């Protein structure tokens, strides 16, 4: 026996084996459709206290059947053949094939059946016990009933053989049961020796125990196994002693774990006095299942086991079961040809230990199974062996060990000795190893900060996935895995490895560019996109306000109305917010529809060489937004580097900056800020208002070197210079041009004098708006002119400290700021201006003469002034003296 059955369990010892095979040409889908209906009859109630459990196989090696005397559950006792027959002429040939198939298992068969589909007529109407005719695969309602009768006939034969072998016939010679490789060793032995007879008795007792277990008589089976152990131990028949010990373990497992060691269903624990219930194993399609959720404790053992085991002295305890398994396996290990039996016993023991939650001991059995030599195995058998070892390690919770053997099985799929390597099977098995190495193909699992698992092993596995997907002929899959490797393992790659990975990625993307679509594999597994959030690394995102000349400002009247209807402020000392709320916080400035808006990113290049980022732009939602992509080149390990991304909102509303998109190494990435918790931002939500007119103002006067500070955020200043004498008038021409896309429908012009000396200054500016308003609405690209008259007219009456107020060359309008909406502000004169002594004396002399002349004119006009205002004469004399001292001569 060279091919082990890795799916065997301890409870399989109580089942009978039935093979279901096609005869001739039978459609595969139709065959398995009938096979599933046959397999649904997994147990049959024979009597009130007995049931027969059936194990079906659609493929079974005849050489394994030769071990039927060693363990009766390996013996094919039933055969069901399925065939198609279109006419009566084909029937003789079909019947001959059926008989030829029976000859293969003739040495062990108890009964057989042939199911014929498609044949009608006289042949089909003849009554036959071993043949059933059906018109078609769809018209066969009583298949299950015929299988039930067939199993009943098998039980009759089984019971008769059990009774025949169990009856002690004195004087009869007991035959020696042998395994295939033993037959040549017993040629020429003395069959009359006491040692030989004990060997025959021990082996027969073990064989009868198997038959009792299959017949559902658990108590009788335990008795026969114990007797066989004593007899075989006395003659050192180690191979059959191991089989007797394994049978004893199987019977005890069936008693302790009625739900089985392969399934999760828990059934009612049988009583020793009712052996039929003890043989129950839950399988898919079972007709009767007795559920008792409270029957088992945490370790899977019945709560009242100790009392019943005291009555059933022949039943092993859960601890003894494992010890006897170890002993049996040690005996099997003495025989080179019993490698399959030894391996299957290890698998059965592991399943029992998994139920008992004894993972460490189970791993010892599996470690022993790894080193069992089964001779020359085919590549397919090696793959199956490593896959089953992986599943068993997973069963006991050794996830990394399970992943190791599954990876070995994957590598075996593409071994050099295989003519046609199975790269798809290799890739599928490699994917199944990912959880064992704490590896997920979702990049979101790696954005939480802490890295789990061994990075070196994970990188090796990802490289193998890349290579396997390339050999499968799927470059897009290679790009996705290589992108994932670069994104998640960047911190663990050396500088040389970074260069090699990026060069490979560029080679792949030259044939198949990477994108953000989800890749769905044939088995339904979905591979999420991998955005390059580390190429480059973004540290902060900041939305910038528009330039001062483009910023919108609310009308004061509307602003006051909004403030009056605003909700009251409520203070709370409890501040509950998170980074997500900060990103959704609305910014206190606005963007304008149609104007270019800017977002500043602080980025960092972690690569040891220059990083070229192409097609970098913004990802937004809320309004229609035209992103203007940018290309940048970041120096090696650049540190924080400012990058400004721009775009134009095309509609009004609230816009949210969700992230940015890049193209690096041929891979297009959409990087969302919500997936980047380390990015700092002051808010990503801003209001976009409808398009506003844009007005450009120019004047006929030269620009002034003096630029006053704006008194408010709404004010935008443009300063011109003009110098006038008191009483002089000059025309100022203002040109207004519409440089935006919206029409200018209204125009308002106001003036404002910024000074604290209103009594000194009069009204300087005057204009006429009628002609300018006649050109409205002002279309895009059109311009109009507005003439403003500047007339200086000063009034000095009522001023006492004129020397301090007018201490320079009269009134000089040195600056004329013009602001939107066309507010014109005169520059206030400096309060304390120092002058040189010579120029000051000259200016003071001219001022004194002017003031004296005005006083003299007043005296001449009023003859009575001499009597009423003597003080003014005195003032005139003082002024003349002052003038003489200033000019050095009498004027």
PDB file of N, CA, C and O in Angstrom, residues 615-679:
ATOM      1  N   UNK A 615       2.083  63.736 -13.024  1.00  0.00           N
ATOM      2  CA  UNK A 615       0.619  63.820 -12.985  1.00  0.00           C
ATOM      3  C   UNK A 615       0.086  63.868 -11.553  1.00  0.00           C
ATOM      4  O   UNK A 615      -0.806  63.119 -11.174  1.00  0.00           O
ATOM      5  N   UNK A 616       0.646  64.756 -10.747  1.00  0.00           N
ATOM      6  CA  UNK A 616       0.202  64.914  -9.357  1.00  0.00           C
ATOM      7  C   UNK A 616      -0.871  65.986  -9.305  1.00  0.00           C
ATOM      8  O   UNK A 616      -0.671  67.110  -9.770  1.00  0.00           O
ATOM      9  N   UNK A 617      -2.005  65.650  -8.770  1.00  0.00           N
ATOM     10  CA  UNK A 617      -3.124  66.588  -8.703  1.00  0.00           C
ATOM     11  C   UNK A 617      -3.999  66.310  -7.501  1.00  0.00           C
ATOM     12  O   UNK A 617      -3.720  65.431  -6.677  1.00  0.00           O
ATOM     13  N   UNK A 618      -5.086  67.077  -7.382  1.00  0.00           N
ATOM     14  CA  UNK A 618      -5.967  67.008  -6.221  1.00  0.00           C
ATOM     15  C   UNK A 618      -7.153  66.096  -6.491  1.00  0.00           C
ATOM     16  O   UNK A 618      -7.644  65.994  -7.612  1.00  0.00           O
ATOM     17  N   UNK A 619      -7.625  65.439  -5.424  1.00  0.00           N
ATOM     18  CA  UNK A 619      -8.858  64.657  -5.440  1.00  0.00           C
ATOM     19  C   UNK A 619      -9.881  65.397  -4.589  1.00  0.00           C
ATOM     20  O   UNK A 619      -9.643  65.639  -3.398  1.00  0.00           O
ATOM     21  N   UNK A 620     -10.986  65.795  -5.189  1.00  0.00           N
ATOM     22  CA  UNK A 620     -11.983  66.595  -4.494  1.00  0.00           C
ATOM     23  C   UNK A 620     -13.364  65.991  -4.671  1.00  0.00           C
ATOM     24  O   UNK A 620     -13.586  65.116  -5.503  1.00  0.00           O
ATOM     25  N   UNK A 621     -14.292  66.504  -3.886  1.00  0.00           N
ATOM     26  CA  UNK A 621     -15.706  66.115  -3.993  1.00  0.00           C
ATOM     27  C   UNK A 621     -16.550  67.304  -3.587  1.00  0.00           C
ATOM     28  O   UNK A 621     -16.082  68.223  -2.905  1.00  0.00           O
ATOM     29  N   UNK A 622     -17.788  67.300  -3.997  1.00  0.00           N
ATOM     30  CA  UNK A 622     -18.718  68.373  -3.639  1.00  0.00           C
ATOM     31  C   UNK A 622     -19.087  69.260  -4.801  1.00  0.00           C
ATOM     32  O   UNK A 622     -20.252  69.584  -5.000  1.00  0.00           O
ATOM     33  N   UNK A 623     -18.108  69.693  -5.581  1.00  0.00           N
ATOM     34  CA  UNK A 623     -18.356  70.536  -6.748  1.00  0.00           C
ATOM     35  C   UNK A 623     -17.498  70.012  -7.895  1.00  0.00           C
ATOM     36  O   UNK A 623     -16.558  69.228  -7.705  1.00  0.00           O
ATOM     37  N   UNK A 624     -17.842  70.460  -9.078  1.00  0.00           N
ATOM     38  CA  UNK A 624     -17.040  70.099 -10.233  1.00  0.00           C
ATOM     39  C   UNK A 624     -15.717  70.859 -10.172  1.00  0.00           C
ATOM     40  O   UNK A 624     -15.687  72.082 -10.066  1.00  0.00           O
ATOM     41  N   UNK A 625     -14.620  70.107 -10.232  1.00  0.00           N
ATOM     42  CA  UNK A 625     -13.298  70.698 -10.012  1.00  0.00           C
ATOM     43  C   UNK A 625     -12.352  70.216 -11.105  1.00  0.00           C
ATOM     44  O   UNK A 625     -12.251  69.013 -11.371  1.00  0.00           O
ATOM     45  N   UNK A 626     -11.679  71.156 -11.731  1.00  0.00           N
ATOM     46  CA  UNK A 626     -10.690  70.833 -12.751  1.00  0.00           C
ATOM     47  C   UNK A 626      -9.300  70.899 -12.115  1.00  0.00           C
ATOM     48  O   UNK A 626      -8.799  71.973 -11.788  1.00  0.00           O
ATOM     49  N   UNK A 627      -8.709  69.708 -11.916  1.00  0.00           N
ATOM     50  CA  UNK A 627      -7.378  69.648 -11.322  1.00  0.00           C
ATOM     51  C   UNK A 627      -6.327  69.849 -12.399  1.00  0.00           C
ATOM     52  O   UNK A 627      -6.378  69.225 -13.461  1.00  0.00           O
ATOM     53  N   UNK A 628      -5.390  70.722 -12.125  1.00  0.00           N
ATOM     54  CA  UNK A 628      -4.300  70.999 -13.057  1.00  0.00           C
ATOM     55  C   UNK A 628      -3.074  70.217 -12.587  1.00  0.00           C
ATOM     56  O   UNK A 628      -2.427  70.598 -11.604  1.00  0.00           O
ATOM     57  N   UNK A 629      -2.773  69.085 -13.233  1.00  0.00           N
ATOM     58  CA  UNK A 629      -1.698  68.221 -12.733  1.00  0.00           C
ATOM     59  C   UNK A 629      -0.336  68.883 -12.820  1.00  0.00           C
ATOM     60  O   UNK A 629      -0.091  69.740 -13.672  1.00  0.00           O
ATOM     61  N   UNK A 630       0.520  68.435 -11.904  1.00  0.00           N
ATOM     62  CA  UNK A 630       1.881  68.960 -11.848  1.00  0.00           C
ATOM     63  C   UNK A 630       2.862  67.804 -11.874  1.00  0.00           C
ATOM     64  O   UNK A 630       2.532  66.674 -11.518  1.00  0.00           O
ATOM     65  N   UNK A 631       4.069  68.069 -12.309  1.00  0.00           N
ATOM     66  CA  UNK A 631       5.161  67.099 -12.305  1.00  0.00           C
ATOM     67  C   UNK A 631       6.294  67.671 -11.472  1.00  0.00           C
ATOM     68  O   UNK A 631       6.613  68.856 -11.585  1.00  0.00           O
ATOM     69  N   UNK A 632       6.859  66.845 -10.631  1.00  0.00           N
ATOM     70  CA  UNK A 632       7.924  67.328  -9.776  1.00  0.00           C
ATOM     71  C   UNK A 632       9.016  66.278  -9.663  1.00  0.00           C
ATOM     72  O   UNK A 632       8.791  65.084  -9.900  1.00  0.00           O
ATOM     73  N   UNK A 633      10.174  66.753  -9.317  1.00  0.00           N
ATOM     74  CA  UNK A 633      11.341  65.886  -9.130  1.00  0.00           C
ATOM     75  C   UNK A 633      11.930  66.198  -7.769  1.00  0.00           C
ATOM     76  O   UNK A 633      12.396  67.319  -7.522  1.00  0.00           O
ATOM     77  N   UNK A 634      11.880  65.200  -6.878  1.00  0.00           N
ATOM     78  CA  UNK A 634      12.341  65.401  -5.512  1.00  0.00           C
ATOM     79  C   UNK A 634      13.743  64.838  -5.356  1.00  0.00           C
ATOM     80  O   UNK A 634      14.005  63.697  -5.758  1.00  0.00           O
ATOM     81  N   UNK A 635      14.654  65.579  -4.766  1.00  0.00           N
ATOM     82  CA  UNK A 635      16.018  65.065  -4.550  1.00  0.00           C
ATOM     83  C   UNK A 635      16.010  63.873  -3.607  1.00  0.00           C
ATOM     84  O   UNK A 635      15.038  63.631  -2.881  1.00  0.00           O
ATOM     85  N   UNK A 636      17.087  63.130  -3.604  1.00  0.00           N
ATOM     86  CA  UNK A 636      17.209  61.957  -2.740  1.00  0.00           C
ATOM     87  C   UNK A 636      17.145  62.375  -1.277  1.00  0.00           C
ATOM     88  O   UNK A 636      17.857  63.292  -0.852  1.00  0.00           O
ATOM     89  N   UNK A 637      16.246  61.710  -0.529  1.00  0.00           N
ATOM     90  CA  UNK A 637      16.061  61.987   0.896  1.00  0.00           C
ATOM     91  C   UNK A 637      15.996  63.495   1.129  1.00  0.00           C
ATOM     92  O   UNK A 637      16.761  64.078   1.894  1.00  0.00           O
ATOM     93  N   UNK A 638      15.057  64.123   0.459  1.00  0.00           N
ATOM     94  CA  UNK A 638      15.000  65.571   0.343  1.00  0.00           C
ATOM     95  C   UNK A 638      14.671  66.278   1.641  1.00  0.00           C
ATOM     96  O   UNK A 638      14.935  67.465   1.777  1.00  0.00           O
ATOM     97  N   UNK A 639      14.090  65.606   2.596  1.00  0.00           N
ATOM     98  CA  UNK A 639      13.523  66.324   3.718  1.00  0.00           C
ATOM     99  C   UNK A 639      12.197  66.934   3.296  1.00  0.00           C
ATOM    100  O   UNK A 639      11.694  66.684   2.200  1.00  0.00           O
ATOM    101  N   UNK A 640      11.612  67.763   4.155  1.00  0.00           N
ATOM    102  CA  UNK A 640      10.320  68.360   3.826  1.00  0.00           C
ATOM    103  C   UNK A 640      10.480  69.339   2.666  1.00  0.00           C
ATOM    104  O   UNK A 640      11.327  70.233   2.703  1.00  0.00           O
ATOM    105  N   UNK A 641       9.632  69.179   1.681  1.00  0.00           N
ATOM    106  CA  UNK A 641       9.726  69.956   0.445  1.00  0.00           C
ATOM    107  C   UNK A 641       8.331  70.464   0.100  1.00  0.00           C
ATOM    108  O   UNK A 641       7.389  69.677   0.006  1.00  0.00           O
ATOM    109  N   UNK A 642       8.157  71.799  -0.068  1.00  0.00           N
ATOM    110  CA  UNK A 642       6.811  72.310  -0.352  1.00  0.00           C
ATOM    111  C   UNK A 642       6.411  72.079  -1.807  1.00  0.00           C
ATOM    112  O   UNK A 642       7.187  72.321  -2.733  1.00  0.00           O
ATOM    113  N   UNK A 643       5.190  71.614  -1.991  1.00  0.00           N
ATOM    114  CA  UNK A 643       4.630  71.393  -3.324  1.00  0.00           C
ATOM    115  C   UNK A 643       3.241  72.024  -3.350  1.00  0.00           C
ATOM    116  O   UNK A 643       2.429  71.789  -2.449  1.00  0.00           O
ATOM    117  N   UNK A 644       2.987  72.851  -4.358  1.00  0.00           N
ATOM    118  CA  UNK A 644       1.692  73.519  -4.489  1.00  0.00           C
ATOM    119  C   UNK A 644       0.919  72.888  -5.645  1.00  0.00           C
ATOM    120  O   UNK A 644       1.394  72.875  -6.783  1.00  0.00           O
ATOM    121  N   UNK A 645      -0.265  72.366  -5.334  1.00  0.00           N
ATOM    122  CA  UNK A 645      -1.151  71.797  -6.342  1.00  0.00           C
ATOM    123  C   UNK A 645      -2.287  72.779  -6.592  1.00  0.00           C
ATOM    124  O   UNK A 645      -2.831  73.370  -5.640  1.00  0.00           O
ATOM    125  N   UNK A 646      -2.636  72.980  -7.844  1.00  0.00           N
ATOM    126  CA  UNK A 646      -3.636  73.978  -8.208  1.00  0.00           C
ATOM    127  C   UNK A 646      -4.774  73.312  -8.965  1.00  0.00           C
ATOM    128  O   UNK A 646      -4.642  72.205  -9.493  1.00  0.00           O
ATOM    129  N   UNK A 647      -5.886  74.034  -8.992  1.00  0.00           N
ATOM    130  CA  UNK A 647      -7.055  73.580  -9.726  1.00  0.00           C
ATOM    131  C   UNK A 647      -8.074  74.699  -9.814  1.00  0.00           C
ATOM    132  O   UNK A 647      -7.927  75.747  -9.161  1.00  0.00           O
ATOM    133  N   UNK A 648      -9.109  74.480 -10.607  1.00  0.00           N
ATOM    134  CA  UNK A 648     -10.134  75.507 -10.830  1.00  0.00           C
ATOM    135  C   UNK A 648     -11.492  74.900 -10.548  1.00  0.00           C
ATOM    136  O   UNK A 648     -11.908  73.949 -11.226  1.00  0.00           O
ATOM    137  N   UNK A 649     -12.229  75.408  -9.522  1.00  0.00           N
ATOM    138  CA  UNK A 649     -13.603  74.940  -9.312  1.00  0.00           C
ATOM    139  C   UNK A 649     -14.529  75.501 -10.393  1.00  0.00           C
ATOM    140  O   UNK A 649     -14.517  76.709 -10.666  1.00  0.00           O
ATOM    141  N   UNK A 650     -15.311  74.636 -11.002  1.00  0.00           N
ATOM    142  CA  UNK A 650     -16.178  75.044 -12.099  1.00  0.00           C
ATOM    143  C   UNK A 650     -17.614  75.308 -11.671  1.00  0.00           C
ATOM    144  O   UNK A 650     -18.383  75.887 -12.440  1.00  0.00           O
ATOM    145  N   UNK A 651     -17.979  74.891 -10.484  1.00  0.00           N
ATOM    146  CA  UNK A 651     -19.323  75.152  -9.968  1.00  0.00           C
ATOM    147  C   UNK A 651     -19.198  75.652  -8.538  1.00  0.00           C
ATOM    148  O   UNK A 651     -18.140  75.531  -7.910  1.00  0.00           O
ATOM    149  N   UNK A 652     -20.285  76.224  -8.027  1.00  0.00           N
ATOM    150  CA  UNK A 652     -20.300  76.760  -6.664  1.00  0.00           C
ATOM    151  C   UNK A 652     -20.820  75.713  -5.697  1.00  0.00           C
ATOM    152  O   UNK A 652     -21.513  74.774  -6.072  1.00  0.00           O
ATOM    153  N   UNK A 653     -20.455  75.872  -4.409  1.00  0.00           N
ATOM    154  CA  UNK A 653     -20.877  74.944  -3.367  1.00  0.00           C
ATOM    155  C   UNK A 653     -19.758  74.736  -2.371  1.00  0.00           C
ATOM    156  O   UNK A 653     -18.804  75.522  -2.295  1.00  0.00           O
ATOM    157  N   UNK A 654     -19.876  73.679  -1.591  1.00  0.00           N
ATOM    158  CA  UNK A 654     -18.841  73.317  -0.629  1.00  0.00           C
ATOM    159  C   UNK A 654     -17.960  72.231  -1.236  1.00  0.00           C
ATOM    160  O   UNK A 654     -18.457  71.176  -1.638  1.00  0.00           O
ATOM    161  N   UNK A 655     -16.676  72.476  -1.275  1.00  0.00           N
ATOM    162  CA  UNK A 655     -15.727  71.527  -1.860  1.00  0.00           C
ATOM    163  C   UNK A 655     -14.855  70.948  -0.753  1.00  0.00           C
ATOM    164  O   UNK A 655     -14.444  71.656   0.162  1.00  0.00           O
ATOM    165  N   UNK A 656     -14.634  69.638  -0.827  1.00  0.00           N
ATOM    166  CA  UNK A 656     -13.783  68.934   0.132  1.00  0.00           C
ATOM    167  C   UNK A 656     -12.571  68.372  -0.597  1.00  0.00           C
ATOM    168  O   UNK A 656     -12.724  67.677  -1.601  1.00  0.00           O
ATOM    169  N   UNK A 657     -11.409  68.682  -0.093  1.00  0.00           N
ATOM    170  CA  UNK A 657     -10.169  68.110  -0.645  1.00  0.00           C
ATOM    171  C   UNK A 657      -9.954  66.759   0.037  1.00  0.00           C
ATOM    172  O   UNK A 657      -9.600  66.690   1.215  1.00  0.00           O
ATOM    173  N   UNK A 658     -10.215  65.678  -0.687  1.00  0.00           N
ATOM    174  CA  UNK A 658     -10.135  64.328  -0.124  1.00  0.00           C
ATOM    175  C   UNK A 658      -8.730  63.752  -0.157  1.00  0.00           C
ATOM    176  O   UNK A 658      -8.417  62.844   0.606  1.00  0.00           O
ATOM    177  N   UNK A 659      -7.890  64.211  -1.048  1.00  0.00           N
ATOM    178  CA  UNK A 659      -6.549  63.652  -1.167  1.00  0.00           C
ATOM    179  C   UNK A 659      -5.870  64.140  -2.430  1.00  0.00           C
ATOM    180  O   UNK A 659      -6.171  65.229  -2.934  1.00  0.00           O
ATOM    181  N   UNK A 660      -4.997  63.298  -2.941  1.00  0.00           N
ATOM    182  CA  UNK A 660      -4.235  63.672  -4.131  1.00  0.00           C
ATOM    183  C   UNK A 660      -3.973  62.406  -4.942  1.00  0.00           C
ATOM    184  O   UNK A 660      -4.054  61.284  -4.426  1.00  0.00           O
ATOM    185  N   UNK A 661      -3.679  62.579  -6.209  1.00  0.00           N
ATOM    186  CA  UNK A 661      -3.335  61.448  -7.065  1.00  0.00           C
ATOM    187  C   UNK A 661      -1.944  61.678  -7.655  1.00  0.00           C
ATOM    188  O   UNK A 661      -1.521  62.822  -7.887  1.00  0.00           O
ATOM    189  N   UNK A 662      -1.230  60.568  -7.862  1.00  0.00           N
ATOM    190  CA  UNK A 662       0.133  60.631  -8.381  1.00  0.00           C
ATOM    191  C   UNK A 662       0.328  59.527  -9.413  1.00  0.00           C
ATOM    192  O   UNK A 662      -0.482  58.606  -9.535  1.00  0.00           O
ATOM    193  N   UNK A 663       1.402  59.635 -10.135  1.00  0.00           N
ATOM    194  CA  UNK A 663       1.869  58.587 -11.042  1.00  0.00           C
ATOM    195  C   UNK A 663       3.363  58.423 -10.811  1.00  0.00           C
ATOM    196  O   UNK A 663       4.153  59.297 -11.166  1.00  0.00           O
ATOM    197  N   UNK A 664       3.719  57.298 -10.162  1.00  0.00           N
ATOM    198  CA  UNK A 664       5.106  57.024  -9.799  1.00  0.00           C
ATOM    199  C   UNK A 664       5.472  55.638 -10.314  1.00  0.00           C
ATOM    200  O   UNK A 664       4.740  54.669 -10.066  1.00  0.00           O
ATOM    201  N   UNK A 665       6.561  55.543 -11.041  1.00  0.00           N
ATOM    202  CA  UNK A 665       7.053  54.276 -11.600  1.00  0.00           C
ATOM    203  C   UNK A 665       6.006  53.596 -12.482  1.00  0.00           C
ATOM    204  O   UNK A 665       5.942  52.374 -12.561  1.00  0.00           O
ATOM    205  N   UNK A 666       5.147  54.401 -13.100  1.00  0.00           N
ATOM    206  CA  UNK A 666       4.127  53.843 -13.975  1.00  0.00           C
ATOM    207  C   UNK A 666       2.886  53.365 -13.266  1.00  0.00           C
ATOM    208  O   UNK A 666       2.005  52.753 -13.891  1.00  0.00           O
ATOM    209  N   UNK A 667       2.767  53.618 -11.965  1.00  0.00           N
ATOM    210  CA  UNK A 667       1.606  53.193 -11.175  1.00  0.00           C
ATOM    211  C   UNK A 667       0.807  54.432 -10.798  1.00  0.00           C
ATOM    212  O   UNK A 667       1.332  55.351 -10.158  1.00  0.00           O
ATOM    213  N   UNK A 668      -0.460  54.473 -11.189  1.00  0.00           N
ATOM    214  CA  UNK A 668      -1.347  55.575 -10.832  1.00  0.00           C
ATOM    215  C   UNK A 668      -1.962  55.306  -9.467  1.00  0.00           C
ATOM    216  O   UNK A 668      -2.510  54.221  -9.225  1.00  0.00           O
ATOM    217  N   UNK A 669      -1.877  56.290  -8.586  1.00  0.00           N
ATOM    218  CA  UNK A 669      -2.340  56.113  -7.208  1.00  0.00           C
ATOM    219  C   UNK A 669      -3.304  57.222  -6.834  1.00  0.00           C
ATOM    220  O   UNK A 669      -3.089  58.383  -7.192  1.00  0.00           O
ATOM    221  N   UNK A 670      -4.356  56.864  -6.121  1.00  0.00           N
ATOM    222  CA  UNK A 670      -5.284  57.811  -5.512  1.00  0.00           C
ATOM    223  C   UNK A 670      -5.092  57.716  -4.003  1.00  0.00           C
ATOM    224  O   UNK A 670      -5.500  56.737  -3.367  1.00  0.00           O
ATOM    225  N   UNK A 671      -4.474  58.727  -3.403  1.00  0.00           N
ATOM    226  CA  UNK A 671      -4.132  58.721  -1.984  1.00  0.00           C
ATOM    227  C   UNK A 671      -5.153  59.567  -1.229  1.00  0.00           C
ATOM    228  O   UNK A 671      -5.222  60.784  -1.437  1.00  0.00           O
ATOM    229  N   UNK A 672      -5.935  58.942  -0.376  1.00  0.00           N
ATOM    230  CA  UNK A 672      -6.963  59.634   0.395  1.00  0.00           C
ATOM    231  C   UNK A 672      -6.419  60.025   1.757  1.00  0.00           C
ATOM    232  O   UNK A 672      -5.706  59.258   2.406  1.00  0.00           O
ATOM    233  N   UNK A 673      -6.776  61.229   2.202  1.00  0.00           N
ATOM    234  CA  UNK A 673      -6.276  61.726   3.473  1.00  0.00           C
ATOM    235  C   UNK A 673      -6.822  60.938   4.651  1.00  0.00           C
ATOM    236  O   UNK A 673      -6.180  60.841   5.692  1.00  0.00           O
ATOM    237  N   UNK A 674      -8.019  60.356   4.500  1.00  0.00           N
ATOM    238  CA  UNK A 674      -8.581  59.598   5.607  1.00  0.00           C
ATOM    239  C   UNK A 674      -7.763  58.351   5.914  1.00  0.00           C
ATOM    240  O   UNK A 674      -7.849  57.803   7.014  1.00  0.00           O
ATOM    241  N   UNK A 675      -6.985  57.884   4.944  1.00  0.00           N
ATOM    242  CA  UNK A 675      -6.131  56.736   5.179  1.00  0.00           C
ATOM    243  C   UNK A 675      -4.733  57.112   5.608  1.00  0.00           C
ATOM    244  O   UNK A 675      -3.865  56.248   5.710  1.00  0.00           O
ATOM    245  N   UNK A 676      -4.493  58.393   5.866  1.00  0.00           N
ATOM    246  CA  UNK A 676      -3.171  58.873   6.279  1.00  0.00           C
ATOM    247  C   UNK A 676      -3.300  59.594   7.610  1.00  0.00           C
ATOM    248  O   UNK A 676      -3.393  60.827   7.663  1.00  0.00           O
ATOM    249  N   UNK A 677      -3.341  58.867   8.706  1.00  0.00           N
ATOM    250  CA  UNK A 677      -3.548  59.527  10.002  1.00  0.00           C
ATOM    251  C   UNK A 677      -2.402  60.433  10.412  1.00  0.00           C
ATOM    252  O   UNK A 677      -2.576  61.311  11.241  1.00  0.00           O
ATOM    253  N   UNK A 678      -1.201  60.256   9.852  1.00  0.00           N
ATOM    254  CA  UNK A 678      -0.059  61.075  10.252  1.00  0.00           C
ATOM    255  C   UNK A 678      -0.020  62.424   9.559  1.00  0.00           C
ATOM    256  O   UNK A 678       0.811  63.268   9.890  1.00  0.00           O
ATOM    257  N   UNK A 679      -0.907  62.663   8.593  1.00  0.00           N
ATOM    258  CA  UNK A 679      -0.902  63.924   7.855  1.00  0.00           C
ATOM    259  C   UNK A 679      -1.587  64.998   8.691  1.00  0.00           C
ATOM    260  O   UNK A 679      -2.704  64.811   9.183  1.00  0.00           O
TER     261      UNK A 679
END
